[in-house]
């Protein structure tokens, strides 16, 4: 299924975009509150602008988790949509890489300086919109509660030069019987610390999660982001990974790494796209199995049954530029509905159906 034609009034919707480099999350809390976390470019504009423009609603909360270049392209245009009720961030310093960028085109495309300036200005003019997303800080958005579970303020201030991933704002969103874990790019050992500071069941017994840091696994130079503190639990949870196309790419396809580790905990794993550049993504949503993914077999387009014992593949009916997204939806009692997979996205099943 592609993006929904309309949003049901009684459902929470979670749109996750990730075109190979970058990610953005747009959550519609019933009846009409939008929470947007980070930004990336899809179809030539900020990804989150697509559902907001299509379905309408209130600009309730906008969060920048951390100042890495795969999290803020188009963020300035989200700020320009109108006056957001809440602007959230913990770290308002500039990305060191951005400051040192000599290429004028990259400097032109990098919007972080303007974003931070607007944040600080708005926090001064409208202090009620300020949400410093330090651990334990909460915000009420409509009938939902957002709680920042990372970073710790004292640690962050004492380690201002730390990797921005580990200063990024992981958030828990709770609405009725639905709990969403938005893992940002937080890596280990911080997930152990988070589960010690919060009830471990609160973190692991979520309904859905944006998997932290592209599903990175432990290597000789990194502890990765996969941790039992958030991964242990029921296998029917809804997990979505945004890919990262630099280096070897994330999540890794290798046996015992990345996606393979994640599928030890859930029966189905959603990827917004392949860990390759946006222009090389598939034209249709695809599906594969855990074994086929490990073997490097090319995913096949998701098929649907058609009249006359025929089968077909899903095609985009409007806005053909919109790719690399997955949409989850839930009612207040936690009932899960079949996800919507956009072109370029991948569904990986643990076993053959």
XYZ file of C-alpha atoms in Angstrom:
353
model
C 0.000 0.000 0.000
C 1.262 3.478 -0.861
C 0.664 6.527 1.311
C -2.928 6.678 2.619
C -5.414 8.688 0.542
C -6.760 10.201 3.747
C -6.025 9.956 7.466
C -8.594 8.314 9.733
C -9.599 10.640 12.567
C -9.056 8.027 15.283
C -5.582 6.838 14.238
C -2.066 7.975 15.011
C 0.103 7.981 11.884
C 3.882 7.739 11.808
C 5.567 8.664 8.504
C 9.277 7.828 8.296
C 11.343 9.066 5.344
C 14.892 7.991 4.506
C 16.232 8.286 0.942
C 19.652 6.686 1.514
C 21.145 9.786 3.089
C 18.984 11.621 5.608
C 15.893 10.924 7.638
C 12.720 12.629 8.805
C 9.748 11.559 10.922
C 6.276 13.122 10.742
C 3.688 11.960 13.284
C 0.007 12.924 13.166
C -1.489 12.744 16.652
C -5.300 12.637 16.520
C -7.098 14.728 15.691
C -4.703 17.091 13.891
C -1.389 17.704 15.738
C 1.822 17.219 13.738
C 5.124 16.361 15.378
C 8.103 16.473 13.005
C 11.546 15.184 13.970
C 14.504 16.104 11.728
C 14.434 16.753 7.991
C 15.704 15.324 4.721
C 14.984 16.046 1.077
C 12.623 13.801 -0.888
C 11.082 14.849 -4.168
C 13.071 18.078 -4.111
C 11.698 19.410 -0.828
C 11.610 18.683 2.888
C 10.039 15.230 3.208
C 7.711 16.153 6.080
C 6.120 18.909 3.987
C 4.467 16.265 1.809
C 2.058 14.757 4.383
C 1.422 18.110 6.077
C 0.465 19.693 2.763
C -1.645 16.728 1.702
C -3.596 16.168 4.908
C -3.454 19.527 6.718
C -3.285 20.003 10.467
C -1.640 21.944 13.278
C 2.106 22.724 13.349
C 2.509 21.491 16.913
C 6.114 20.388 17.483
C 9.333 20.510 15.455
C 12.501 18.842 16.757
C 16.090 18.827 15.525
C 17.753 15.866 17.216
C 21.345 16.846 16.400
C 23.324 18.926 13.901
C 24.504 16.298 11.422
C 24.059 16.955 7.706
C 21.794 13.955 7.191
C 19.250 15.382 9.651
C 18.675 19.007 8.686
C 18.417 19.471 4.864
C 15.150 21.357 4.302
C 14.684 22.058 8.015
C 14.638 25.794 7.318
C 11.667 25.357 4.977
C 9.781 23.526 7.748
C 10.352 26.526 10.003
C 8.960 28.714 7.240
C 5.693 26.747 7.054
C 4.345 28.813 9.948
C 4.609 29.249 13.685
C 5.263 25.951 15.440
C 3.870 25.656 18.960
C 7.022 23.913 20.192
C 10.605 23.987 18.904
C 12.775 21.258 20.395
C 16.543 20.790 20.441
C 19.278 20.104 22.947
C 22.413 21.054 21.038
C 22.294 24.440 19.277
C 25.974 24.567 18.306
C 27.072 24.348 14.684
C 28.225 21.149 12.988
C 32.049 21.301 12.900
C 32.078 19.777 9.395
C 29.708 22.459 8.207
C 31.827 25.264 9.597
C 34.914 23.893 7.826
C 33.190 23.284 4.499
C 35.088 25.148 1.765
C 32.756 24.206 -1.104
C 30.383 27.189 -1.537
C 27.653 24.965 -2.991
C 27.712 22.780 0.098
C 27.689 25.855 2.297
C 24.698 27.159 0.363
C 22.853 23.882 0.775
C 23.741 23.543 4.462
C 21.005 25.376 6.343
C 22.124 24.722 9.889
C 23.329 28.218 10.709
C 19.975 29.721 9.709
C 18.082 27.015 11.589
C 19.983 27.636 14.807
C 19.560 31.392 14.447
C 15.796 31.002 14.007
C 15.584 28.661 16.987
C 17.405 31.033 19.306
C 15.358 33.973 18.067
C 12.060 32.151 18.569
C 13.078 30.864 21.984
C 13.777 34.483 22.975
C 10.607 35.979 21.491
C 8.318 33.078 22.456
C 9.829 31.353 25.500
C 6.721 29.169 25.736
C 7.797 27.379 22.541
C 11.155 26.330 24.021
C 11.825 22.638 24.576
C 15.387 21.854 25.525
C 15.346 18.130 24.938
C 17.512 17.072 27.846
C 16.834 13.681 29.406
C 13.570 13.662 31.339
C 12.202 16.854 29.751
C 8.599 16.419 28.581
C 6.116 18.207 26.367
C 2.385 17.701 26.085
C 1.294 17.771 22.444
C -2.465 17.483 22.201
C -3.337 14.307 24.084
C 0.152 12.820 23.678
C 3.255 13.166 25.845
C 6.776 13.447 24.484
C 9.663 12.572 26.792
C 13.313 13.031 25.911
C 15.321 10.009 27.061
C 18.713 11.331 25.865
C 21.049 13.216 26.195
C 21.794 13.865 29.850
C 22.248 17.628 30.297
C 25.245 17.527 32.645
C 27.085 15.006 30.492
C 26.322 16.941 27.312
C 27.559 20.232 28.739
C 30.726 18.571 30.028
C 31.330 16.879 26.658
C 30.363 19.564 24.165
C 32.900 18.231 21.652
C 31.517 14.698 21.707
C 30.240 12.952 18.595
C 26.921 14.688 17.793
C 25.296 11.244 17.502
C 25.732 10.802 21.219
C 24.324 14.245 21.923
C 21.249 13.496 19.814
C 17.749 13.603 21.249
C 16.050 10.219 21.514
C 12.353 10.629 22.284
C 9.527 8.495 23.646
C 6.043 9.458 22.430
C 3.055 8.101 24.351
C -0.535 8.371 23.131
C -3.238 6.263 24.796
C -2.118 2.627 24.308
C 0.561 3.494 21.748
C 4.228 4.066 22.538
C 6.733 5.164 19.895
C 10.499 5.086 20.389
C 12.307 7.593 18.180
C 15.914 6.513 18.572
C 17.654 9.398 16.739
C 21.345 8.467 16.224
C 22.129 7.471 19.818
C 24.786 4.760 19.981
C 26.091 2.497 22.736
C 26.987 2.532 25.567
C 24.245 5.143 26.051
C 21.324 2.749 25.549
C 22.416 0.862 28.639
C 22.389 4.127 30.562
C 18.959 5.053 29.196
C 17.413 1.758 30.294
C 18.911 2.239 33.751
C 17.449 5.741 34.055
C 14.002 4.710 32.771
C 11.950 1.574 33.345
C 13.475 -0.892 30.874
C 9.978 -2.086 29.958
C 9.022 1.481 29.060
C 11.814 1.519 26.485
C 11.537 -2.006 25.084
C 7.763 -2.529 25.163
C 7.059 0.016 22.468
C 4.503 -0.279 19.684
C 6.834 1.036 17.011
C 10.369 2.378 16.745
C 12.533 4.370 14.413
C 15.627 2.232 14.930
C 18.563 4.296 16.237
C 21.523 5.194 14.020
C 20.475 3.319 10.877
C 20.650 -0.066 12.627
C 24.400 0.152 13.147
C 26.086 -2.876 14.738
C 29.166 -3.240 16.909
C 32.485 -3.225 15.035
C 36.150 -2.917 15.971
C 35.807 0.896 16.045
C 32.178 1.365 17.120
C 29.788 -0.103 19.669
C 26.869 0.412 17.290
C 23.308 1.235 18.315
C 21.684 -2.198 18.685
C 21.132 -2.954 22.369
C 18.918 -5.348 24.317
C 17.618 -2.425 26.385
C 15.369 -1.351 23.517
C 15.444 -4.396 21.235
C 14.330 -7.145 23.643
C 10.569 -7.676 23.527
C 7.668 -8.959 21.435
C 8.443 -9.857 17.826
C 5.354 -8.057 16.497
C 6.667 -4.561 17.169
C 6.897 -2.239 14.168
C 10.486 -1.241 13.386
C 11.689 0.972 10.583
C 15.305 1.658 9.631
C 16.508 4.628 7.607
C 19.539 3.605 5.485
C 22.893 5.370 5.316
C 24.744 5.171 2.013
C 28.244 6.243 3.059
C 31.138 3.816 3.592
C 29.953 0.201 3.615
C 26.401 1.388 4.131
C 23.927 0.825 6.962
C 22.220 -1.363 7.915
C 24.741 -4.042 7.001
C 23.536 -7.105 5.069
C 26.245 -9.357 6.470
C 25.481 -12.444 8.539
C 25.222 -11.511 12.230
C 25.301 -7.761 11.572
C 22.831 -4.882 11.166
C 19.527 -6.076 9.722
C 20.328 -9.680 10.649
C 20.671 -8.746 14.325
C 17.464 -6.718 14.244
C 15.547 -9.668 12.804
C 16.488 -11.680 15.882
C 13.937 -9.487 17.692
C 11.151 -8.777 15.185
C 9.482 -10.894 12.515
C 9.305 -8.085 9.935
C 11.703 -5.196 9.448
C 10.915 -2.144 7.321
C 13.585 -0.109 5.529
C 12.681 3.216 3.948
C 15.147 2.468 1.172
C 18.366 0.759 0.200
C 21.713 2.060 1.527
C 22.448 3.615 -1.861
C 21.978 7.081 -3.376
C 18.410 8.289 -3.820
C 18.482 8.218 -7.626
C 19.231 4.481 -7.587
C 16.302 3.496 -5.361
C 13.623 1.111 -6.629
C 10.528 2.441 -8.397
C 8.212 0.171 -6.409
C 8.072 -1.027 -2.804
C 9.957 -4.307 -2.536
C 10.029 -7.312 -0.262
C 12.596 -9.940 0.600
C 13.452 -12.478 3.245
C 16.161 -12.498 5.878
C 18.124 -15.181 4.034
C 17.786 -13.529 0.637
C 18.904 -10.206 2.147
C 22.001 -11.865 3.642
C 22.722 -13.571 0.314
C 22.590 -10.242 -1.506
C 19.636 -11.274 -3.673
C 17.876 -8.281 -5.223
C 14.526 -7.593 -3.467
C 11.400 -8.193 -5.564
C 8.513 -5.726 -5.980
C 5.658 -6.327 -3.558
C 2.865 -8.065 -5.466
C -0.879 -7.700 -5.024
C -3.718 -9.944 -6.157
C -5.785 -8.678 -9.095
C -9.078 -9.920 -10.565
C -8.859 -12.928 -12.866
C -6.163 -14.712 -10.862
C -3.627 -12.088 -11.883
C -0.972 -10.367 -9.827
C 0.453 -6.880 -10.085
C 2.857 -4.531 -8.374
C 2.156 -1.347 -6.465
C 2.591 1.900 -8.366
C 2.454 5.487 -7.211
C -0.852 7.136 -8.131
C 0.200 10.726 -7.426
C 3.330 12.746 -6.678
C 5.679 10.298 -8.385
C 8.685 12.124 -6.911
C 7.812 10.939 -3.402
C 9.947 7.908 -2.544
C 11.608 6.104 0.330
C 9.027 6.160 3.095
C 7.090 3.817 5.366
C 3.872 4.733 7.189
C 2.583 3.014 10.342
C -0.854 3.659 11.855
C -2.470 2.710 15.165
C -5.706 3.221 17.063
C -5.760 4.226 20.723
C -5.931 0.627 21.967
C -2.693 -0.214 20.150
C -4.290 -1.970 17.188
C -1.815 -2.020 14.293
C -2.810 -1.606 10.665
C -0.873 -2.851 7.626
C 1.981 -0.444 6.890
C 2.067 1.737 3.791
C 5.262 1.179 1.797
C 6.416 3.837 -0.653
C 8.591 3.358 -3.756
C 12.127 2.431 -2.780
C 11.130 0.940 0.567
C 11.917 -2.647 1.571
C 10.028 -5.141 3.722
C 12.296 -7.877 5.114
C 10.510 -10.930 6.558
C 12.227 -13.232 9.003
C 11.163 -16.334 7.088
C 9.410 -17.231 3.858
C 5.637 -16.681 4.155
